[in-house]
Coordinates of C-alpha atoms in Angstrom, one line a residue:
Chain A
M34 CA 30.4 -33.5 16.9
K35 CA 28.5 -31.1 14.8
N36 CA 25.1 -32.3 15.9
P37 CA 24.5 -30.2 19.0
A38 CA 25.3 -27.1 17.1
R39 CA 22.9 -28.1 14.3
A40 CA 20.2 -29.0 16.8
A41 CA 20.6 -25.6 18.5
S42 CA 20.4 -23.7 15.2
A43 CA 17.3 -25.7 14.2
V44 CA 15.6 -24.9 17.5
L45 CA 16.6 -21.2 17.0
T46 CA 15.2 -21.2 13.5
Y47 CA 12.0 -22.9 14.3
G48 CA 11.6 -20.8 17.5
F49 CA 12.1 -17.5 15.6
V50 CA 10.0 -18.4 12.5
G51 CA 7.3 -19.9 14.8
L52 CA 7.2 -16.8 17.0
M53 CA 6.9 -14.5 13.9
A54 CA 4.1 -16.7 12.4
F55 CA 2.3 -16.7 15.7
L56 CA 2.6 -12.9 16.1
S57 CA 1.3 -12.5 12.5
I58 CA -1.7 -14.7 13.0
F59 CA -2.5 -13.6 16.6
P60 CA -4.5 -10.4 15.8
F61 CA -6.8 -12.5 13.5
I62 CA -7.5 -15.0 16.3
W63 CA -8.0 -12.1 18.7
M64 CA -10.4 -10.5 16.2
V65 CA -12.5 -13.7 15.9
L66 CA -12.5 -14.3 19.7
G67 CA -13.3 -10.6 20.2
A68 CA -16.5 -10.9 18.2
T69 CA -17.7 -13.4 20.7
N70 CA -17.0 -11.3 23.8
S71 CA -18.5 -8.2 25.3
S72 CA -16.7 -4.9 24.8
I73 CA -15.5 -4.8 28.5
D74 CA -14.0 -8.3 28.2
I75 CA -12.2 -7.4 25.0
I76 CA -10.6 -4.3 26.6
K77 CA -9.7 -6.4 29.6
G78 CA -7.8 -8.7 27.3
R79 CA -10.0 -11.8 27.7
L80 CA -8.7 -14.5 25.4
A81 CA -11.4 -17.1 25.3
P82 CA -14.6 -17.6 23.4
G83 CA -17.4 -15.7 25.0
E84 CA -21.2 -15.7 24.6
A85 CA -21.8 -12.3 23.2
L86 CA -21.5 -13.1 19.5
A87 CA -25.2 -13.0 18.8
A88 CA -25.6 -9.7 20.7
N89 CA -22.6 -8.2 18.9
V90 CA -23.9 -9.2 15.5
A91 CA -27.4 -7.9 16.4
K92 CA -25.9 -4.6 17.6
F93 CA -23.8 -4.2 14.5
F94 CA -26.8 -4.7 12.3
T95 CA -28.9 -2.2 14.2
Q96 CA -26.2 0.5 14.4
V97 CA -25.1 0.0 10.9
N98 CA -27.2 -0.2 7.7
A99 CA -25.0 -3.1 6.7
P100 CA -26.6 -4.0 3.4
L101 CA -26.2 -0.4 2.2
V102 CA -22.7 -0.1 3.5
F103 CA -21.5 -3.3 1.8
W104 CA -23.3 -2.4 -1.4
N105 CA -21.4 0.9 -1.4
S106 CA -18.1 -0.8 -0.8
A107 CA -18.8 -3.4 -3.4
K108 CA -20.0 -0.8 -5.9
V109 CA -16.9 1.4 -5.5
A110 CA -14.5 -1.5 -5.6
I111 CA -16.0 -3.3 -8.6
L112 CA -16.4 -0.1 -10.6
A113 CA -12.8 0.9 -9.8
T114 CA -11.5 -2.5 -10.7
V115 CA -13.3 -3.0 -14.0
L116 CA -12.5 0.5 -15.3
T117 CA -8.9 0.4 -14.1
L118 CA -8.3 -3.0 -15.7
A119 CA -9.9 -1.9 -19.0
V120 CA -8.0 1.4 -19.3
S121 CA -4.7 0.1 -18.1
S122 CA -4.6 -3.1 -20.2
L123 CA -5.4 -1.1 -23.3
A124 CA -2.5 1.2 -22.5
G125 CA -0.1 -1.5 -21.5
Y126 CA -0.9 -3.3 -24.8
G127 CA -0.6 0.0 -26.7
F128 CA 2.7 0.9 -25.3
E129 CA 4.2 -2.5 -25.9
M130 CA 2.7 -3.3 -29.3
F131 CA 2.9 0.1 -31.0
R132 CA 6.2 1.5 -30.1
S133 CA 7.2 5.0 -31.0
R134 CA 9.7 7.4 -29.6
R135 CA 7.1 9.9 -28.5
R136 CA 5.0 7.3 -26.7
E137 CA 8.1 5.9 -25.1
G138 CA 8.9 9.4 -23.7
L139 CA 5.4 9.7 -22.4
Y140 CA 5.6 6.3 -20.8
R141 CA 8.7 7.3 -18.9
A142 CA 7.1 10.5 -17.8
M143 CA 4.1 8.5 -16.7
L144 CA 6.2 6.2 -14.5
L145 CA 7.5 9.3 -12.7
T146 CA 3.9 9.9 -11.4
L147 CA 4.4 6.7 -9.3
M148 CA 6.4 8.9 -6.9
I149 CA 3.6 11.5 -6.4
P150 CA 2.3 11.2 -2.9
F151 CA -1.5 11.3 -2.6
A152 CA -1.3 14.0 0.1
A153 CA -0.1 16.4 -2.6
L154 CA -3.1 15.6 -4.8
M155 CA -6.0 15.6 -2.3
I156 CA -6.6 19.4 -2.1
P157 CA -6.8 20.0 -5.8
L158 CA -8.8 16.9 -6.4
F159 CA -11.2 17.9 -3.6
I160 CA -11.7 21.3 -5.2
M161 CA -12.1 19.7 -8.7
M162 CA -14.8 17.3 -7.4
G163 CA -16.5 20.2 -5.6
K164 CA -16.6 22.3 -8.8
A165 CA -18.0 19.3 -10.7
G166 CA -20.7 18.8 -8.1
L167 CA -19.5 15.3 -7.3
I168 CA -18.8 15.6 -3.6
N169 CA -20.5 12.8 -1.7
T170 CA -20.9 10.6 -4.8
H171 CA -19.2 7.3 -5.6
V172 CA -18.1 8.7 -9.0
A173 CA -15.8 11.1 -7.1
V174 CA -14.3 8.2 -5.2
V175 CA -13.7 6.0 -8.3
L176 CA -12.8 8.6 -11.0
P177 CA -9.3 9.7 -9.8
T178 CA -8.2 6.1 -9.2
I179 CA -8.8 4.7 -12.7
G180 CA -5.7 6.1 -14.3
S181 CA -3.0 4.1 -12.6
A182 CA 0.6 4.3 -13.8
F183 CA 1.4 1.2 -11.7
I184 CA -1.2 -1.0 -13.4
V185 CA -0.3 0.2 -16.9
F186 CA 3.3 -0.7 -16.0
Y187 CA 2.2 -4.1 -14.8
F188 CA 0.3 -4.8 -18.0
R189 CA 3.1 -3.6 -20.2
Q190 CA 5.6 -5.8 -18.5
S191 CA 3.3 -8.8 -18.9
T192 CA 2.6 -8.0 -22.5
E193 CA 6.2 -8.7 -23.3
A194 CA 5.3 -12.4 -22.9
F195 CA 2.4 -12.1 -25.3
P196 CA 3.3 -14.0 -28.5
S197 CA 3.3 -11.5 -31.4
E198 CA 2.8 -14.4 -33.8
L199 CA -0.8 -14.5 -32.5
R200 CA -1.2 -10.9 -33.5
D201 CA 0.3 -11.4 -36.9
A202 CA -1.9 -14.4 -37.6
A203 CA -5.0 -12.5 -36.5
K204 CA -4.0 -9.6 -38.8
V205 CA -3.7 -12.0 -41.7
D206 CA -7.2 -13.2 -40.9
G207 CA -8.4 -9.6 -41.3
L208 CA -9.1 -8.8 -37.6
K209 CA -9.1 -5.1 -36.7
E210 CA -6.8 -3.9 -33.9
W211 CA -9.6 -3.7 -31.4
Q212 CA -10.8 -7.1 -32.3
I213 CA -7.3 -8.5 -31.8
F214 CA -7.2 -6.9 -28.4
L215 CA -10.6 -8.1 -27.3
Y216 CA -10.7 -11.6 -28.8
I217 CA -7.1 -12.6 -28.6
Y218 CA -5.1 -10.5 -26.1
V219 CA -7.7 -10.5 -23.3
P220 CA -8.3 -14.3 -23.2
V221 CA -4.6 -15.1 -23.5
M222 CA -3.7 -12.7 -20.7
R223 CA -6.3 -13.8 -18.3
S224 CA -3.9 -14.7 -15.5
T225 CA -2.4 -11.2 -15.7
Y226 CA -5.9 -9.8 -15.5
A227 CA -6.6 -12.0 -12.4
A228 CA -3.5 -10.7 -10.6
A229 CA -4.2 -7.1 -11.5
F230 CA -7.8 -7.6 -10.4
I231 CA -6.7 -8.6 -7.0
I232 CA -4.4 -5.7 -6.5
V233 CA -6.9 -3.1 -7.7
F234 CA -9.8 -4.6 -5.9
M235 CA -7.9 -4.8 -2.6
T236 CA -6.8 -1.2 -2.9
A237 CA -10.2 0.0 -3.8
W238 CA -12.0 -2.0 -1.1
N239 CA -9.6 -0.9 1.6
N240 CA -9.2 2.7 0.4
Y241 CA -9.6 5.2 3.2
L242 CA -8.2 8.7 3.0
W243 CA -9.9 9.7 -0.3
P244 CA -13.3 8.3 0.6
L245 CA -13.0 9.9 4.0
I246 CA -12.6 13.3 2.3
V247 CA -15.3 12.9 -0.4
L248 CA -18.0 10.8 1.2
Q249 CA -19.7 12.8 3.9
S250 CA -23.2 11.3 4.4
N251 CA -24.1 8.0 5.9
E252 CA -25.9 6.9 2.8
T253 CA -22.7 6.9 0.7
K254 CA -20.1 5.6 3.3
T255 CA -18.1 2.4 2.7
I256 CA -17.3 -0.3 5.3
T257 CA -13.8 1.1 5.9
L258 CA -15.2 4.5 6.9
V259 CA -17.9 2.9 9.1
I260 CA -15.4 0.8 11.0
S261 CA -13.2 3.8 11.6
S262 CA -16.1 5.9 12.9
L263 CA -17.3 3.0 15.1
A264 CA -13.9 2.6 16.6
S265 CA -13.3 6.3 17.2
A266 CA -16.4 6.8 19.3
Y267 CA -15.6 8.0 22.8
Y268 CA -16.5 4.6 24.3
P269 CA -16.2 2.3 21.3
D270 CA -18.2 -0.9 21.6
Y271 CA -15.3 -3.3 20.6
G272 CA -17.6 -6.3 20.2
V273 CA -19.4 -4.4 17.4
V274 CA -16.1 -3.2 16.0
M275 CA -14.8 -6.8 15.8
V276 CA -17.9 -7.9 13.9
G277 CA -17.3 -5.0 11.5
T278 CA -13.6 -5.8 11.0
I279 CA -14.3 -9.5 10.4
L280 CA -17.0 -8.6 7.7
A281 CA -14.7 -6.1 6.1
T282 CA -11.7 -8.5 6.0
L283 CA -13.6 -11.5 4.8
P284 CA -13.8 -10.6 1.1
T285 CA -10.0 -9.9 0.8
L286 CA -9.3 -13.0 2.9
A287 CA -11.4 -15.1 0.6
V288 CA -9.7 -13.7 -2.5
F289 CA -6.4 -14.5 -0.9
F290 CA -7.2 -18.1 0.0
F291 CA -8.9 -19.0 -3.3
M292 CA -6.4 -17.2 -5.6
Q293 CA -3.2 -17.4 -3.6
R294 CA -1.0 -17.9 -6.6
Q295 CA -2.4 -14.9 -8.5
F296 CA -2.4 -12.9 -5.3
V297 CA 1.3 -13.3 -4.8
Q298 CA 2.0 -12.9 -8.5
G299 CA 0.0 -9.6 -8.4
M300 CA 2.0 -8.3 -5.5
L301 CA 5.2 -9.2 -7.2
G302 CA 4.0 -7.8 -10.5
S303 CA 6.6 -5.1 -10.6
V304 CA 9.8 -7.1 -10.1
K305 CA 10.7 -9.4 -12.8
Chain B
M256 CA 9.6 -2.1 -34.9
V257 CA 9.7 1.6 -35.5
H258 CA 10.6 1.2 -39.2
A259 CA 7.1 1.5 -40.6
R260 CA 6.6 5.1 -39.7
R261 CA 6.3 6.7 -43.2
G262 CA 3.3 6.4 -45.4
G263 CA -0.1 4.8 -44.9
I264 CA 0.9 1.8 -42.8
G265 CA 3.0 4.0 -40.5
R266 CA 0.2 6.4 -39.9
Y267 CA -2.3 3.5 -39.3
Y268 CA 0.2 2.0 -36.8
D269 CA 0.7 5.3 -35.0
V270 CA -2.9 6.3 -34.8
N271 CA -3.7 2.9 -33.3
G272 CA -0.9 3.3 -30.8
W273 CA -2.3 6.6 -29.6
L274 CA -5.9 5.3 -29.4
F275 CA -4.8 2.4 -27.1
V276 CA -2.9 4.6 -24.7
A277 CA -5.1 7.7 -24.8
P278 CA -7.7 6.8 -22.1
A279 CA -5.1 6.0 -19.5
L280 CA -2.8 8.9 -20.3
S281 CA -5.6 11.5 -20.3
L282 CA -6.9 10.2 -16.9
I283 CA -3.4 10.3 -15.4
A284 CA -2.9 13.8 -16.9
L285 CA -6.2 15.0 -15.5
F286 CA -6.1 13.4 -12.0
M287 CA -2.3 13.3 -11.3
V288 CA -0.3 15.7 -13.4
Y289 CA -2.8 18.6 -13.4
P290 CA -3.4 18.4 -9.6
I291 CA 0.2 18.1 -8.7
L292 CA 1.0 21.3 -10.8
W293 CA -2.0 23.0 -9.3
S294 CA -0.8 22.3 -5.7
L295 CA 2.6 23.7 -6.6
W296 CA 0.9 26.9 -7.8
M297 CA -1.3 26.8 -4.7
S298 CA 1.7 26.6 -2.4
F299 CA 2.6 30.2 -3.4
Q300 CA -0.8 31.4 -2.4
S301 CA -2.2 32.3 0.9
G302 CA -5.7 33.0 2.3
R303 CA -8.6 31.1 3.8
G304 CA -10.9 28.8 1.8
M305 CA -11.1 29.8 -1.8
M306 CA -10.1 33.4 -1.3
M307 CA -6.5 33.2 -2.2
K308 CA -3.8 35.7 -3.3
F309 CA -0.2 35.4 -4.3
A310 CA 2.1 35.2 -1.3
G311 CA 5.5 34.4 -2.8
F312 CA 7.6 32.4 -0.3
A313 CA 5.5 33.3 2.7
N314 CA 4.3 29.8 3.1
I315 CA 7.8 28.3 3.0
I316 CA 8.9 30.8 5.7
R317 CA 5.8 29.9 7.7
L318 CA 7.0 26.3 7.7
W319 CA 10.1 27.0 9.7
N320 CA 8.2 28.9 12.4
D321 CA 5.4 26.3 12.7
P322 CA 6.1 24.0 15.6
V323 CA 3.3 21.6 14.6
F324 CA 4.8 21.2 11.2
L325 CA 8.3 20.7 12.6
K326 CA 6.8 18.1 14.9
A327 CA 5.0 16.3 12.1
L328 CA 8.2 16.4 10.0
T329 CA 10.3 15.0 12.9
N330 CA 7.7 12.2 13.6
T331 CA 7.5 11.3 9.9
M332 CA 11.3 11.1 9.7
T333 CA 11.5 9.1 12.9
Y334 CA 9.0 6.5 11.5
F335 CA 11.0 6.3 8.4
V336 CA 14.5 6.1 10.0
V337 CA 13.5 3.6 12.6
Q338 CA 10.8 1.5 11.0
V339 CA 12.0 0.9 7.4
P340 CA 15.4 -0.6 8.4
I341 CA 13.9 -2.9 11.1
M342 CA 11.2 -4.1 8.7
I343 CA 13.6 -4.7 5.8
L344 CA 16.1 -6.6 8.0
L345 CA 13.3 -8.7 9.6
A346 CA 11.9 -9.5 6.1
L347 CA 15.3 -10.5 4.8
I348 CA 16.0 -12.8 7.7
L349 CA 12.6 -14.4 7.4
A350 CA 13.0 -14.8 3.7
S351 CA 16.4 -16.5 3.9
L352 CA 15.2 -18.8 6.7
L353 CA 12.0 -19.7 4.8
N354 CA 13.9 -20.2 1.5
N355 CA 15.5 -23.3 3.0
P356 CA 13.7 -26.3 1.3
R357 CA 14.6 -28.5 4.3
L358 CA 12.5 -26.5 6.7
T359 CA 9.3 -28.4 7.3
G360 CA 6.1 -26.4 7.3
R361 CA 7.6 -23.5 5.4
G362 CA 4.5 -23.2 3.3
F363 CA 2.5 -22.6 6.5
F364 CA 5.0 -20.2 7.9
R365 CA 5.1 -18.2 4.6
T366 CA 1.3 -17.9 4.5
A367 CA 1.0 -17.0 8.1
I368 CA 3.6 -14.2 7.9
F369 CA 2.1 -12.9 4.7
L370 CA -1.5 -12.9 6.1
P371 CA -1.4 -9.4 7.6
C372 CA -1.2 -8.0 4.0
V373 CA -4.9 -8.9 3.4
T374 CA -6.2 -6.6 6.1
S375 CA -7.1 -3.0 5.4
L376 CA -5.0 -0.4 7.1
V377 CA -8.1 0.8 9.0
A378 CA -9.1 -2.7 10.1
Y379 CA -5.7 -3.6 11.6
S380 CA -5.3 -0.2 13.2
V381 CA -8.6 -0.7 15.0
L382 CA -7.5 -4.2 16.1
F383 CA -4.2 -2.9 17.4
K384 CA -6.0 -0.1 19.2
G385 CA -8.0 -2.7 21.1
M386 CA -5.1 -5.1 21.7
F387 CA -2.9 -2.3 23.1
A388 CA -5.6 -0.8 25.4
P389 CA -4.4 0.0 28.9
D390 CA -5.7 -3.4 30.4
G391 CA -5.7 -5.1 27.0
I392 CA -4.3 -8.4 25.9
V393 CA -0.7 -7.1 25.3
N394 CA -0.3 -5.4 28.6
S395 CA -1.8 -8.2 30.5
T396 CA 0.4 -10.8 28.8
L397 CA 3.5 -8.7 29.3
Q398 CA 2.6 -8.4 33.0
A399 CA 1.8 -12.1 33.3
I400 CA 5.2 -13.1 32.0
G401 CA 6.8 -10.5 34.3
L402 CA 8.3 -8.3 31.6
I403 CA 6.7 -5.2 32.9
A404 CA 5.4 -4.2 36.4
S405 CA 2.7 -1.8 35.4
P406 CA 0.7 -1.4 32.2
I407 CA 2.5 0.5 29.4
P408 CA 0.4 3.6 28.3
W409 CA 0.6 2.7 24.6
L410 CA -2.1 5.1 23.4
T411 CA -1.5 8.0 25.7
H412 CA 2.2 8.4 26.2
P413 CA 4.2 10.2 23.4
F414 CA 7.0 7.7 23.2
W415 CA 4.9 4.6 23.5
A416 CA 2.3 5.9 21.0
K417 CA 5.1 6.3 18.5
T418 CA 6.4 2.8 19.3
L419 CA 3.0 1.4 18.8
V420 CA 2.7 2.9 15.4
I421 CA 6.0 1.4 14.5
I422 CA 5.1 -2.0 15.8
A423 CA 1.8 -1.9 13.9
I424 CA 3.3 -0.9 10.6
T425 CA 6.0 -3.6 10.9
W426 CA 3.3 -6.2 11.6
R427 CA 1.4 -5.2 8.5
W428 CA 4.2 -4.9 6.0
T429 CA 7.0 -7.3 6.9
G430 CA 5.4 -10.3 5.1
Y431 CA 4.8 -8.1 2.1
N432 CA 8.5 -7.4 1.8
M433 CA 9.4 -10.9 2.6
I434 CA 7.4 -12.2 -0.5
F435 CA 9.6 -10.0 -2.7
Y436 CA 12.8 -11.4 -1.2
L437 CA 11.5 -15.0 -1.4
A438 CA 10.7 -14.5 -5.1
A439 CA 14.2 -13.1 -5.7
L440 CA 15.9 -15.8 -3.8
Q441 CA 14.4 -18.5 -6.0
N442 CA 16.4 -17.0 -8.9
I443 CA 19.7 -17.5 -7.0
D444 CA 21.6 -20.6 -7.8
K445 CA 21.3 -22.9 -4.8
S446 CA 24.8 -24.3 -5.4
I447 CA 26.4 -21.0 -4.3
Y448 CA 25.1 -21.7 -0.8
E449 CA 26.2 -25.3 -1.0
V450 CA 29.7 -24.4 -1.9
A451 CA 29.8 -21.7 0.8
R452 CA 28.5 -24.3 3.3
I453 CA 31.1 -26.8 2.3
D454 CA 33.8 -24.2 2.6
G455 CA 32.7 -23.6 6.2
V456 CA 31.2 -20.2 5.7
P457 CA 28.9 -19.6 8.8
A458 CA 25.2 -18.9 8.3
W459 CA 25.4 -15.3 9.2
A460 CA 28.3 -14.6 6.8
R461 CA 26.4 -16.4 4.0
F462 CA 23.5 -14.0 4.8
T463 CA 25.6 -10.9 4.7
H464 CA 28.0 -11.8 1.9
I465 CA 25.8 -13.8 -0.5
T466 CA 22.1 -13.1 0.2
I467 CA 22.2 -9.3 0.7
P468 CA 24.5 -8.5 -2.2
L469 CA 22.5 -10.7 -4.6
L470 CA 19.2 -9.3 -3.5
K471 CA 20.4 -5.7 -3.7
P472 CA 18.1 -4.6 -6.6
V473 CA 15.0 -6.0 -4.8
I474 CA 16.1 -4.5 -1.5
L475 CA 16.4 -1.1 -3.2
F476 CA 13.0 -1.5 -4.8
T477 CA 11.3 -2.4 -1.5
T478 CA 13.1 0.3 0.3
V479 CA 11.9 2.9 -2.1
I480 CA 8.3 1.6 -1.9
S481 CA 8.5 1.6 1.9
T482 CA 9.9 5.1 2.0
I483 CA 7.2 6.4 -0.2
G484 CA 4.6 4.6 2.0
T485 CA 6.1 5.7 5.3
L486 CA 6.3 9.3 4.2
Q487 CA 2.6 9.2 3.4
L488 CA 1.5 7.5 6.6
F489 CA -2.1 8.5 7.4
D490 CA -4.6 5.7 8.0
E491 CA -2.8 4.1 10.9
V492 CA -2.1 7.2 12.8
Y493 CA -5.6 8.6 12.3
N494 CA -7.2 5.4 13.6
L495 CA -4.7 4.1 16.1
T496 CA -3.8 6.9 18.4
E497 CA -6.1 9.2 20.3
G498 CA -7.0 12.7 19.3
K499 CA -6.1 12.4 15.6
G500 CA -2.4 12.9 16.1
G501 CA -1.8 11.2 19.4
P502 CA -0.9 12.6 22.8
S503 CA 0.4 16.2 22.2
N504 CA 0.8 15.5 18.5
A505 CA 3.3 12.8 19.3
T506 CA 2.2 10.6 16.3
L507 CA 1.2 13.4 14.0
T508 CA 2.5 12.8 10.4
L509 CA 2.8 15.2 7.5
S510 CA -0.2 13.7 5.7
L511 CA -2.3 13.9 8.8
Y512 CA -1.3 17.5 9.3
I513 CA -2.3 18.3 5.7
Y514 CA -5.6 16.7 6.3
N515 CA -6.1 18.7 9.5
L516 CA -5.1 21.9 7.8
T517 CA -7.5 21.3 5.0
F518 CA -10.5 19.6 6.4
R519 CA -10.5 20.0 10.2
F520 CA -9.3 23.6 10.9
M521 CA -10.2 26.7 8.9
P522 CA -9.2 25.5 5.4
S523 CA -5.8 26.9 4.5
F524 CA -5.3 25.4 1.1
G525 CA -2.1 27.3 0.2
Y526 CA -0.2 26.4 3.3
A527 CA -1.5 22.8 3.2
A528 CA -0.2 22.5 -0.4
T529 CA 3.2 23.8 0.8
V530 CA 3.3 21.1 3.4
S531 CA 2.3 18.5 0.8
Y532 CA 5.3 19.6 -1.4
V533 CA 7.6 18.9 1.5
I534 CA 6.5 15.2 1.1
V535 CA 7.0 15.5 -2.7
V536 CA 10.5 16.8 -2.2
L537 CA 11.4 14.3 0.5
V538 CA 10.1 11.3 -1.6
A539 CA 12.2 12.5 -4.6
L540 CA 15.3 13.2 -2.5
L541 CA 15.2 9.9 -0.6
A542 CA 14.5 7.8 -3.7
A543 CA 17.4 9.5 -5.5
L544 CA 19.7 9.0 -2.5
Q545 CA 18.8 5.3 -2.2
F546 CA 19.5 4.8 -5.9
Y547 CA 22.8 6.6 -5.6
L548 CA 23.9 4.6 -2.5
A549 CA 23.0 1.3 -4.2
R550 CA 25.0 2.3 -7.2
E551 CA 28.0 3.4 -5.1
R552 CA 28.2 0.1 -3.3
E553 CA 28.2 -1.7 -6.6
R554 CA 31.7 -0.6 -7.4

């Protein structure tokens, strides 16, 4: 008697979830198909593989100094990631292992900075970078992003699981505090580092507003800025734009598929 | 742990603590705290470029007489009021459906719905701009299945441009929120649902009376995160709709207006800083309100 109702609900569930999954994936399919079509066909909504892939790729590589642009993006993202992880893990470890009332107060004050919107920082930061003569440099892009309250928070939360017996044993063996951190904490916490790496790398690779303000010459621009300017041309060549978006999305897509567990763990870092 | 404060060991302990946290704290102080205080000071200044003088509350008064600011504020609040609830509800429904272990292929569905999170905000905005072109794939599909008679002017009509921004953000962030709910659902004892099912509680009531109350802390967390994100909306609007703010500023957001004031028009740092403090105040107020509401319902 209950079967028709159950069948109907199953159809409804699968229909809804399937539709959502389809809508989520569709733009990716459209992007890949788009790269094989001419700009006019893309704008006309053609949804089949075309023959313009080679032409689009060739046009992309003539219009864009691709090796330089990707080098810029990689440089900014890797610098930001390595420095953020180093500074934040030191702080997360410090806050958790060496507790004091004053540091606890500062930690809480630091968490408040999570609410500061970037829009309220960009003008002073821009003036600061101008005064320091850093406009149009990658240092200016990376520098303000290294101190991240969120990543410090993430490391501190994860450090709770770090066995303090390890630290005590190392102290008995005569290791200095920095040696304990470097030789014991870092290797033990590598999955935390992996998850944090993914968050910071993605954010840095995809960062847009701040680089848009600071990077003004074509020699320093990152892939995100290049795609944006390709697409905002009066008559954008969508075939070329599609090639660009594919190339810009590939690194983060690869990270996602090869490190899916850490990826999700990183995203969830804050709720435990 | 705080007992060893006095004497040599206590000092050693404390110095090490400071050394470990110093780099991060000084960077945050220099690039977050100092600028946010500076822009507060700036918001009481007026003038062009670097030539500024104290102006008292002139900038705040200027806000209420600035139709572009009021438009940007209305738009930003519209995105927030319309988009965040739709997305949170959608993510909750998807999470509770995909939490069912008997659903075949749920791993695939989860990955698929999460996939938009890997795209950069610029990349997906550019994709959506192409898909929602006048003769683009979306309009031609809607016409083919007979839902609309003539193409929708997604990019050029104020109402549709706003709708497009909302659709785009929802596409990008629903899976992200869903992941939080799925993780939280795993900590809920499955037997609660079994008992409710046996007692004949219908699926919708299980959702509203079990899932939502139990997930409240996570829902609160994601709502705060989404609020802060929506109030800062920039990349999508800048890349999605024409003319950097859409048809007659229909999609202009506060962040975009600050950008325009600072980097596109004659730089007006003082006034732009005042607008940026509107976001600061809104974020603080809405976050406080959400925490308050969640606490109220707990009683």
